[in-house]
Amino acid sequence: MIQVHDKQFEIYLSKADIAAAVQQIADGINADYAGEKVLLVAVLNGAFIFVADVMRCLTIDCEIEFIKTQSYEGMHSTGNVKMLLGLEKDLKDQHIILLEDIVDTGNTLAALLDIFRKKQPKSLKVATLLLKSAALQHKNLPLDYVGIDIPNKFVVGYGLDYDGCGRQYPDIYQAVV
Ligand code: XMP
Ligand code: MG
């Protein structure tokens, strides 16, 4: 058990579970983009550890950029996606993969996809380590690479936070209710 702010969390996914999911995502990307170059776009802050691990499993040519959004306050999605840090790079005619730590309602991803599609990339795919499919409110999101489908409970660790804290744990923990 760990404590983050006022909440208790219990272990849910081990380092080994996470590493297997990361490798499976990277295997898919390596196979799909063999001989091509991709631009990874990581959604900060939560995806910073995930993207570092995925990138080290890639054998294709790749570059990385970071963007920053905010939709959560504490343990609840506000449904209102703010872009806090944008992208300088020209996306036209590039293969883009958006990397998310977790897709919950899908609001963040839907908003990001709208923005990215307007920039006319050669292709646009999404990789997420975690998916709360029971919480998903958007149909037809292109979830091309999904690590692990988890129940609709708040999680921390491996880059994921509860109000800024809890990101440092190598395993993923689930809120105890
Ligand atoms: P939406 O609802 O827009 O949420 O799909 C995506 C963003 O919300 C954050 N999020 C979480 N962060 N534990 C976290 O630490 C969670 O269980 C969780 N659920 C959603 C996350 O930043 C994600 O990018
Ligand atoms: Mg977060």
JSON list of C-alpha atoms and ligand atoms in Angstrom, two decimals:
[
{"chain": "A", "resi": 1, "resn": "MET", "atom": "CA", "xyz": [0.00, 0.00, 0.00]},
{"chain": "A", "resi": 2, "resn": "ILE", "atom": "CA", "xyz": [1.09, 3.57, -0.66]},
{"chain": "A", "resi": 3, "resn": "GLN", "atom": "CA", "xyz": [-0.39, 6.86, 0.48]},
{"chain": "A", "resi": 4, "resn": "VAL", "atom": "CA", "xyz": [-0.65, 9.83, -1.91]},
{"chain": "A", "resi": 5, "resn": "HIS", "atom": "CA", "xyz": [-2.14, 12.97, -0.33]},
{"chain": "A", "resi": 6, "resn": "ASP", "atom": "CA", "xyz": [-5.30, 11.80, 1.48]},
{"chain": "A", "resi": 7, "resn": "LYS", "atom": "CA", "xyz": [-5.78, 8.52, -0.44]},
{"chain": "A", "resi": 8, "resn": "GLN", "atom": "CA", "xyz": [-4.54, 4.97, -0.11]},
{"chain": "A", "resi": 9, "resn": "PHE", "atom": "CA", "xyz": [-3.52, 2.98, -3.17]},
{"chain": "A", "resi": 10, "resn": "GLU", "atom": "CA", "xyz": [-2.81, -0.73, -3.55]},
{"chain": "A", "resi": 11, "resn": "ILE", "atom": "CA", "xyz": [-0.55, -2.39, -6.11]},
{"chain": "A", "resi": 12, "resn": "TYR", "atom": "CA", "xyz": [-2.35, -3.18, -9.33]},
{"chain": "A", "resi": 13, "resn": "LEU", "atom": "CA", "xyz": [0.16, -3.64, -12.20]},
{"chain": "A", "resi": 14, "resn": "SER", "atom": "CA", "xyz": [3.74, -4.73, -11.59]},
{"chain": "A", "resi": 15, "resn": "LYS", "atom": "CA", "xyz": [6.85, -3.49, -13.36]},
{"chain": "A", "resi": 16, "resn": "ALA", "atom": "CA", "xyz": [6.82, -6.75, -15.33]},
{"chain": "A", "resi": 17, "resn": "ASP", "atom": "CA", "xyz": [3.17, -6.29, -16.41]},
{"chain": "A", "resi": 18, "resn": "ILE", "atom": "CA", "xyz": [4.00, -2.77, -17.57]},
{"chain": "A", "resi": 19, "resn": "ALA", "atom": "CA", "xyz": [7.18, -3.82, -19.39]},
{"chain": "A", "resi": 20, "resn": "ALA", "atom": "CA", "xyz": [5.26, -6.51, -21.28]},
{"chain": "A", "resi": 21, "resn": "ALA", "atom": "CA", "xyz": [2.60, -4.00, -22.34]},
{"chain": "A", "resi": 22, "resn": "VAL", "atom": "CA", "xyz": [5.25, -1.49, -23.44]},
{"chain": "A", "resi": 23, "resn": "GLN", "atom": "CA", "xyz": [7.07, -4.14, -25.48]},
{"chain": "A", "resi": 24, "resn": "GLN", "atom": "CA", "xyz": [3.82, -5.27, -27.14]},
{"chain": "A", "resi": 25, "resn": "ILE", "atom": "CA", "xyz": [3.04, -1.67, -28.15]},
{"chain": "A", "resi": 26, "resn": "ALA", "atom": "CA", "xyz": [6.58, -1.13, -29.47]},
{"chain": "A", "resi": 27, "resn": "ASP", "atom": "CA", "xyz": [6.45, -4.43, -31.41]},
{"chain": "A", "resi": 28, "resn": "GLY", "atom": "CA", "xyz": [3.30, -3.20, -33.14]},
{"chain": "A", "resi": 29, "resn": "ILE", "atom": "CA", "xyz": [4.85, 0.15, -34.01]},
{"chain": "A", "resi": 30, "resn": "ASN", "atom": "CA", "xyz": [8.08, -1.47, -35.26]},
{"chain": "A", "resi": 31, "resn": "ALA", "atom": "CA", "xyz": [6.09, -3.81, -37.50]},
{"chain": "A", "resi": 32, "resn": "ASP", "atom": "CA", "xyz": [3.66, -1.18, -38.83]},
{"chain": "A", "resi": 33, "resn": "TYR", "atom": "CA", "xyz": [6.31, 1.44, -39.64]},
{"chain": "A", "resi": 34, "resn": "ALA", "atom": "CA", "xyz": [9.16, -0.78, -40.86]},
{"chain": "A", "resi": 35, "resn": "GLY", "atom": "CA", "xyz": [11.34, 1.31, -43.20]},
{"chain": "A", "resi": 36, "resn": "GLU", "atom": "CA", "xyz": [9.52, 4.53, -42.24]},
{"chain": "A", "resi": 37, "resn": "LYS", "atom": "CA", "xyz": [10.21, 7.38, -39.86]},
{"chain": "A", "resi": 38, "resn": "VAL", "atom": "CA", "xyz": [7.73, 8.45, -37.17]},
{"chain": "A", "resi": 39, "resn": "LEU", "atom": "CA", "xyz": [7.30, 11.49, -34.97]},
{"chain": "A", "resi": 40, "resn": "LEU", "atom": "CA", "xyz": [6.27, 10.46, -31.46]},
{"chain": "A", "resi": 41, "resn": "VAL", "atom": "CA", "xyz": [4.22, 13.12, -29.71]},
{"chain": "A", "resi": 42, "resn": "ALA", "atom": "CA", "xyz": [4.06, 12.51, -25.99]},
{"chain": "A", "resi": 43, "resn": "VAL", "atom": "CA", "xyz": [1.31, 14.05, -23.89]},
{"chain": "A", "resi": 44, "resn": "LEU", "atom": "CA", "xyz": [2.87, 15.50, -20.74]},
{"chain": "A", "resi": 45, "resn": "ASN", "atom": "CA", "xyz": [3.12, 15.11, -17.88]},
{"chain": "A", "resi": 46, "resn": "GLY", "atom": "CA", "xyz": [1.74, 11.61, -17.41]},
{"chain": "A", "resi": 47, "resn": "ALA", "atom": "CA", "xyz": [3.28, 9.96, -20.50]},
{"chain": "A", "resi": 48, "resn": "PHE", "atom": "CA", "xyz": [6.90, 10.94, -19.82]},
{"chain": "A", "resi": 49, "resn": "ILE", "atom": "CA", "xyz": [8.01, 7.60, -18.37]},
{"chain": "A", "resi": 50, "resn": "PHE", "atom": "CA", "xyz": [5.93, 5.52, -20.77]},
{"chain": "A", "resi": 51, "resn": "VAL", "atom": "CA", "xyz": [7.29, 7.29, -23.85]},
{"chain": "A", "resi": 52, "resn": "ALA", "atom": "CA", "xyz": [10.88, 6.95, -22.64]},
{"chain": "A", "resi": 53, "resn": "ASP", "atom": "CA", "xyz": [10.37, 3.19, -22.27]},
{"chain": "A", "resi": 54, "resn": "VAL", "atom": "CA", "xyz": [8.54, 2.78, -25.60]},
{"chain": "A", "resi": 55, "resn": "MET", "atom": "CA", "xyz": [11.17, 4.78, -27.43]},
{"chain": "A", "resi": 56, "resn": "ARG", "atom": "CA", "xyz": [13.93, 2.51, -26.15]},
{"chain": "A", "resi": 57, "resn": "CYS", "atom": "CA", "xyz": [12.08, -0.50, -27.62]},
{"chain": "A", "resi": 58, "resn": "LEU", "atom": "CA", "xyz": [11.78, 1.08, -31.09]},
{"chain": "A", "resi": 59, "resn": "THR", "atom": "CA", "xyz": [14.02, -0.07, -33.92]},
{"chain": "A", "resi": 60, "resn": "ILE", "atom": "CA", "xyz": [12.53, 2.25, -36.58]},
{"chain": "A", "resi": 61, "resn": "ASP", "atom": "CA", "xyz": [13.67, 5.86, -37.16]},
{"chain": "A", "resi": 62, "resn": "CYS", "atom": "CA", "xyz": [11.90, 8.21, -34.78]},
{"chain": "A", "resi": 63, "resn": "GLU", "atom": "CA", "xyz": [11.88, 11.68, -33.32]},
{"chain": "A", "resi": 64, "resn": "ILE", "atom": "CA", "xyz": [10.03, 12.96, -30.28]},
{"chain": "A", "resi": 65, "resn": "GLU", "atom": "CA", "xyz": [8.09, 16.09, -29.35]},
{"chain": "A", "resi": 66, "resn": "PHE", "atom": "CA", "xyz": [6.12, 16.93, -26.21]},
{"chain": "A", "resi": 67, "resn": "ILE", "atom": "CA", "xyz": [2.79, 18.63, -25.71]},
{"chain": "A", "resi": 68, "resn": "LYS", "atom": "CA", "xyz": [0.96, 19.39, -22.50]},
{"chain": "A", "resi": 69, "resn": "THR", "atom": "CA", "xyz": [-2.75, 19.30, -21.70]},
{"chain": "A", "resi": 70, "resn": "GLN", "atom": "CA", "xyz": [-4.83, 19.42, -18.58]},
{"chain": "A", "resi": 71, "resn": "SER", "atom": "CA", "xyz": [-8.28, 17.97, -18.02]},
{"chain": "A", "resi": 72, "resn": "TYR", "atom": "CA", "xyz": [-8.09, 16.51, -14.53]},
{"chain": "A", "resi": 73, "resn": "GLU", "atom": "CA", "xyz": [-8.48, 18.25, -11.21]},
{"chain": "A", "resi": 74, "resn": "GLY", "atom": "CA", "xyz": [-7.70, 15.87, -8.39]},
{"chain": "A", "resi": 75, "resn": "MET", "atom": "CA", "xyz": [-9.37, 12.57, -9.30]},
{"chain": "A", "resi": 76, "resn": "HIS", "atom": "CA", "xyz": [-12.01, 13.94, -11.71]},
{"chain": "A", "resi": 77, "resn": "SER", "atom": "CA", "xyz": [-11.95, 14.81, -15.37]},
{"chain": "A", "resi": 78, "resn": "THR", "atom": "CA", "xyz": [-13.28, 18.35, -15.88]},
{"chain": "A", "resi": 79, "resn": "GLY", "atom": "CA", "xyz": [-14.28, 17.50, -19.45]},
{"chain": "A", "resi": 80, "resn": "ASN", "atom": "CA", "xyz": [-12.61, 20.71, -20.51]},
{"chain": "A", "resi": 81, "resn": "VAL", "atom": "CA", "xyz": [-9.26, 20.15, -22.19]},
{"chain": "A", "resi": 82, "resn": "LYS", "atom": "CA", "xyz": [-6.67, 22.91, -21.89]},
{"chain": "A", "resi": 83, "resn": "MET", "atom": "CA", "xyz": [-3.58, 22.97, -24.11]},
{"chain": "A", "resi": 84, "resn": "LEU", "atom": "CA", "xyz": [-0.82, 24.23, -21.82]},
{"chain": "A", "resi": 85, "resn": "LEU", "atom": "CA", "xyz": [2.13, 23.65, -24.13]},
{"chain": "A", "resi": 86, "resn": "GLY", "atom": "CA", "xyz": [1.88, 23.38, -27.89]},
{"chain": "A", "resi": 87, "resn": "LEU", "atom": "CA", "xyz": [3.87, 21.93, -30.69]},
{"chain": "A", "resi": 88, "resn": "GLU", "atom": "CA", "xyz": [6.30, 23.97, -32.75]},
{"chain": "A", "resi": 89, "resn": "LYS", "atom": "CA", "xyz": [7.10, 21.36, -35.35]},
{"chain": "A", "resi": 90, "resn": "ASP", "atom": "CA", "xyz": [5.49, 21.14, -38.80]},
{"chain": "A", "resi": 91, "resn": "LEU", "atom": "CA", "xyz": [3.43, 17.94, -38.87]},
{"chain": "A", "resi": 92, "resn": "LYS", "atom": "CA", "xyz": [2.59, 18.01, -42.56]},
{"chain": "A", "resi": 93, "resn": "ASP", "atom": "CA", "xyz": [3.49, 14.75, -44.33]},
{"chain": "A", "resi": 94, "resn": "GLN", "atom": "CA", "xyz": [4.85, 13.13, -41.18]},
{"chain": "A", "resi": 95, "resn": "HIS", "atom": "CA", "xyz": [3.75, 9.87, -39.57]},
{"chain": "A", "resi": 96, "resn": "ILE", "atom": "CA", "xyz": [2.54, 10.92, -36.14]},
{"chain": "A", "resi": 97, "resn": "ILE", "atom": "CA", "xyz": [1.92, 8.69, -33.13]},
{"chain": "A", "resi": 98, "resn": "LEU", "atom": "CA", "xyz": [0.33, 10.37, -30.13]},
{"chain": "A", "resi": 99, "resn": "LEU", "atom": "CA", "xyz": [1.40, 8.73, -26.89]},
{"chain": "A", "resi": 100, "resn": "GLU", "atom": "CA", "xyz": [-0.86, 8.91, -23.84]},
{"chain": "A", "resi": 101, "resn": "ASP", "atom": "CA", "xyz": [-0.41, 7.39, -20.40]},
{"chain": "A", "resi": 102, "resn": "ILE", "atom": "CA", "xyz": [-4.13, 6.73, -20.05]},
{"chain": "A", "resi": 103, "resn": "VAL", "atom": "CA", "xyz": [-7.36, 7.25, -21.97]},
{"chain": "A", "resi": 104, "resn": "ASP", "atom": "CA", "xyz": [-10.27, 7.67, -19.57]},
{"chain": "A", "resi": 105, "resn": "THR", "atom": "CA", "xyz": [-13.32, 9.58, -20.92]},
{"chain": "A", "resi": 106, "resn": "GLY", "atom": "CA", "xyz": [-11.40, 10.14, -24.16]},
{"chain": "A", "resi": 107, "resn": "ASN", "atom": "CA", "xyz": [-12.02, 13.90, -24.01]},
{"chain": "A", "resi": 108, "resn": "THR", "atom": "CA", "xyz": [-8.33, 14.76, -24.09]},
{"chain": "A", "resi": 109, "resn": "LEU", "atom": "CA", "xyz": [-7.62, 12.49, -27.01]},
{"chain": "A", "resi": 110, "resn": "ALA", "atom": "CA", "xyz": [-10.66, 13.62, -29.01]},
{"chain": "A", "resi": 111, "resn": "ALA", "atom": "CA", "xyz": [-9.62, 17.26, -28.60]},
{"chain": "A", "resi": 112, "resn": "LEU", "atom": "CA", "xyz": [-6.01, 16.49, -29.53]},
{"chain": "A", "resi": 113, "resn": "LEU", "atom": "CA", "xyz": [-7.00, 14.49, -32.60]},
{"chain": "A", "resi": 114, "resn": "ASP", "atom": "CA", "xyz": [-9.08, 17.43, -33.85]},
{"chain": "A", "resi": 115, "resn": "ILE", "atom": "CA", "xyz": [-6.06, 19.69, -33.51]},
{"chain": "A", "resi": 116, "resn": "PHE", "atom": "CA", "xyz": [-3.63, 17.23, -35.10]},
{"chain": "A", "resi": 117, "resn": "ARG", "atom": "CA", "xyz": [-5.84, 16.29, -38.06]},
{"chain": "A", "resi": 118, "resn": "LYS", "atom": "CA", "xyz": [-5.92, 19.93, -39.13]},
{"chain": "A", "resi": 119, "resn": "LYS", "atom": "CA", "xyz": [-2.15, 19.86, -39.51]},
{"chain": "A", "resi": 120, "resn": "GLN", "atom": "CA", "xyz": [-2.41, 17.29, -42.31]},
{"chain": "A", "resi": 121, "resn": "PRO", "atom": "CA", "xyz": [0.01, 14.60, -41.16]},
{"chain": "A", "resi": 122, "resn": "LYS", "atom": "CA", "xyz": [0.78, 11.71, -43.51]},
{"chain": "A", "resi": 123, "resn": "SER", "atom": "CA", "xyz": [-0.77, 9.43, -40.88]},
{"chain": "A", "resi": 124, "resn": "LEU", "atom": "CA", "xyz": [-2.00, 9.80, -37.30]},
{"chain": "A", "resi": 125, "resn": "LYS", "atom": "CA", "xyz": [-2.16, 6.97, -34.79]},
{"chain": "A", "resi": 126, "resn": "VAL", "atom": "CA", "xyz": [-2.54, 6.71, -31.04]},
{"chain": "A", "resi": 127, "resn": "ALA", "atom": "CA", "xyz": [-0.72, 4.62, -28.45]},
{"chain": "A", "resi": 128, "resn": "THR", "atom": "CA", "xyz": [-1.89, 4.50, -24.86]},
{"chain": "A", "resi": 129, "resn": "LEU", "atom": "CA", "xyz": [-0.48, 2.43, -22.05]},
{"chain": "A", "resi": 130, "resn": "LEU", "atom": "CA", "xyz": [-3.81, 2.24, -20.21]},
{"chain": "A", "resi": 131, "resn": "LEU", "atom": "CA", "xyz": [-7.44, 2.43, -21.28]},
{"chain": "A", "resi": 132, "resn": "LYS", "atom": "CA", "xyz": [-10.50, 2.69, -19.04]},
{"chain": "A", "resi": 133, "resn": "SER", "atom": "CA", "xyz": [-12.89, 1.36, -21.66]},
{"chain": "A", "resi": 134, "resn": "ALA", "atom": "CA", "xyz": [-15.85, 1.51, -19.26]},
{"chain": "A", "resi": 135, "resn": "ALA", "atom": "CA", "xyz": [-15.33, 5.28, -18.88]},
{"chain": "A", "resi": 136, "resn": "LEU", "atom": "CA", "xyz": [-14.85, 6.02, -22.58]},
{"chain": "A", "resi": 137, "resn": "GLN", "atom": "CA", "xyz": [-17.38, 8.57, -23.86]},
{"chain": "A", "resi": 138, "resn": "HIS", "atom": "CA", "xyz": [-16.20, 8.86, -27.44]},
{"chain": "A", "resi": 139, "resn": "LYS", "atom": "CA", "xyz": [-16.90, 6.26, -30.08]},
{"chain": "A", "resi": 140, "resn": "ASN", "atom": "CA", "xyz": [-14.55, 5.70, -33.02]},
{"chain": "A", "resi": 141, "resn": "LEU", "atom": "CA", "xyz": [-11.39, 7.03, -31.38]},
{"chain": "A", "resi": 142, "resn": "PRO", "atom": "CA", "xyz": [-8.46, 5.49, -33.23]},
{"chain": "A", "resi": 143, "resn": "LEU", "atom": "CA", "xyz": [-6.94, 3.52, -30.35]},
{"chain": "A", "resi": 144, "resn": "ASP", "atom": "CA", "xyz": [-4.31, 1.80, -32.48]},
{"chain": "A", "resi": 145, "resn": "TYR", "atom": "CA", "xyz": [-1.99, 0.58, -29.74]},
{"chain": "A", "resi": 146, "resn": "VAL", "atom": "CA", "xyz": [-3.48, -0.15, -26.31]},
{"chain": "A", "resi": 147, "resn": "GLY", "atom": "CA", "xyz": [-1.41, -1.65, -23.50]},
{"chain": "A", "resi": 148, "resn": "ILE", "atom": "CA", "xyz": [-3.85, -2.69, -20.77]},
{"chain": "A", "resi": 149, "resn": "ASP", "atom": "CA", "xyz": [-7.60, -2.18, -20.38]},
{"chain": "A", "resi": 150, "resn": "ILE", "atom": "CA", "xyz": [-8.21, -1.36, -16.71]},
{"chain": "A", "resi": 151, "resn": "PRO", "atom": "CA", "xyz": [-11.33, -0.96, -14.55]},
{"chain": "A", "resi": 152, "resn": "ASN", "atom": "CA", "xyz": [-12.73, 2.51, -13.95]},
{"chain": "A", "resi": 153, "resn": "LYS", "atom": "CA", "xyz": [-10.68, 3.23, -10.83]},
{"chain": "A", "resi": 154, "resn": "PHE", "atom": "CA", "xyz": [-8.11, 5.97, -10.33]},
{"chain": "A", "resi": 155, "resn": "VAL", "atom": "CA", "xyz": [-4.51, 4.83, -10.73]},
{"chain": "A", "resi": 156, "resn": "VAL", "atom": "CA", "xyz": [-1.11, 6.33, -9.91]},
{"chain": "A", "resi": 157, "resn": "GLY", "atom": "CA", "xyz": [2.53, 5.40, -10.50]},
{"chain": "A", "resi": 158, "resn": "TYR", "atom": "CA", "xyz": [4.72, 5.02, -13.59]},
{"chain": "A", "resi": 159, "resn": "GLY", "atom": "CA", "xyz": [4.20, 8.68, -14.48]},
{"chain": "A", "resi": 160, "resn": "LEU", "atom": "CA", "xyz": [0.53, 8.84, -13.43]},
{"chain": "A", "resi": 161, "resn": "ASP", "atom": "CA", "xyz": [-0.30, 11.23, -10.62]},
{"chain": "A", "resi": 162, "resn": "TYR", "atom": "CA", "xyz": [-2.88, 12.19, -8.05]},
{"chain": "A", "resi": 163, "resn": "ASP", "atom": "CA", "xyz": [-2.71, 15.99, -7.89]},
{"chain": "A", "resi": 164, "resn": "GLY", "atom": "CA", "xyz": [0.93, 16.00, -8.97]},
{"chain": "A", "resi": 165, "resn": "CYS", "atom": "CA", "xyz": [2.19, 13.24, -6.68]},
{"chain": "A", "resi": 166, "resn": "GLY", "atom": "CA", "xyz": [2.76, 9.51, -7.02]},
{"chain": "A", "resi": 167, "resn": "ARG", "atom": "CA", "xyz": [4.46, 9.57, -10.43]},
{"chain": "A", "resi": 168, "resn": "GLN", "atom": "CA", "xyz": [7.76, 8.10, -9.21]},
{"chain": "A", "resi": 169, "resn": "TYR", "atom": "CA", "xyz": [6.62, 4.55, -8.47]},
{"chain": "A", "resi": 170, "resn": "PRO", "atom": "CA", "xyz": [7.78, 1.91, -10.98]},
{"chain": "A", "resi": 171, "resn": "ASP", "atom": "CA", "xyz": [4.54, -0.06, -10.51]},
{"chain": "A", "resi": 172, "resn": "ILE", "atom": "CA", "xyz": [0.96, 1.13, -11.00]},
{"chain": "A", "resi": 173, "resn": "TYR", "atom": "CA", "xyz": [-1.37, 1.42, -7.99]},
{"chain": "A", "resi": 174, "resn": "GLN", "atom": "CA", "xyz": [-5.16, 1.55, -7.79]},
{"chain": "A", "resi": 175, "resn": "ALA", "atom": "CA", "xyz": [-7.16, 3.75, -5.40]},
{"chain": "A", "resi": 176, "resn": "VAL", "atom": "CA", "xyz": [-8.67, 1.84, -2.46]},
{"chain": "A", "resi": 177, "resn": "VAL", "atom": "CA", "xyz": [-12.29, 2.92, -1.96]},
{"chain": "B", "resi": 1, "resn": "XMP", "atom": "P1", "xyz": [-9.60, 11.79, -20.42]},
{"chain": "B", "resi": 1, "resn": "XMP", "atom": "O1", "xyz": [-10.77, 11.67, -19.48]},
{"chain": "B", "resi": 1, "resn": "XMP", "atom": "O2", "xyz": [-9.57, 13.12, -21.11]},
{"chain": "B", "resi": 1, "resn": "XMP", "atom": "O3", "xyz": [-8.37, 11.71, -19.45]},
{"chain": "B", "resi": 1, "resn": "XMP", "atom": "O4", "xyz": [-9.51, 10.61, -21.35]},
{"chain": "B", "resi": 1, "resn": "XMP", "atom": "C1", "xyz": [-7.10, 11.66, -19.93]},
{"chain": "B", "resi": 1, "resn": "XMP", "atom": "C2", "xyz": [-6.13, 12.32, -18.99]},
{"chain": "B", "resi": 1, "resn": "XMP", "atom": "O5", "xyz": [-6.61, 12.35, -17.63]},
{"chain": "B", "resi": 1, "resn": "XMP", "atom": "C3", "xyz": [-5.66, 11.87, -16.75]},
{"chain": "B", "resi": 1, "resn": "XMP", "atom": "N1", "xyz": [-6.18, 10.65, -16.07]},
{"chain": "B", "resi": 1, "resn": "XMP", "atom": "C4", "xyz": [-5.61, 10.03, -15.05]},
{"chain": "B", "resi": 1, "resn": "XMP", "atom": "N2", "xyz": [-4.48, 10.30, -14.39]},
{"chain": "B", "resi": 1, "resn": "XMP", "atom": "N3", "xyz": [-4.84, 8.42, -13.02]},
{"chain": "B", "resi": 1, "resn": "XMP", "atom": "C5", "xyz": [-4.10, 9.49, -13.38]},
{"chain": "B", "resi": 1, "resn": "XMP", "atom": "O6", "xyz": [-3.06, 9.70, -12.79]},
{"chain": "B", "resi": 1, "resn": "XMP", "atom": "C6", "xyz": [-5.99, 8.08, -13.62]},
{"chain": "B", "resi": 1, "resn": "XMP", "atom": "O7", "xyz": [-6.63, 7.09, -13.25]},
{"chain": "B", "resi": 1, "resn": "XMP", "atom": "C7", "xyz": [-6.40, 8.94, -14.70]},
{"chain": "B", "resi": 1, "resn": "XMP", "atom": "N4", "xyz": [-7.47, 8.92, -15.52]},
{"chain": "B", "resi": 1, "resn": "XMP", "atom": "C8", "xyz": [-7.29, 9.98, -16.35]},
{"chain": "B", "resi": 1, "resn": "XMP", "atom": "C9", "xyz": [-4.42, 11.60, -17.57]},
{"chain": "B", "resi": 1, "resn": "XMP", "atom": "O8", "xyz": [-3.56, 12.71, -17.43]},
{"chain": "B", "resi": 1, "resn": "XMP", "atom": "C10", "xyz": [-4.88, 11.51, -18.99]},
{"chain": "B", "resi": 1, "resn": "XMP", "atom": "O9", "xyz": [-3.95, 12.03, -19.92]},
{"chain": "B", "resi": 2, "resn": "MG", "atom": "MG", "xyz": [-2.48, 13.58, -14.99]}
]
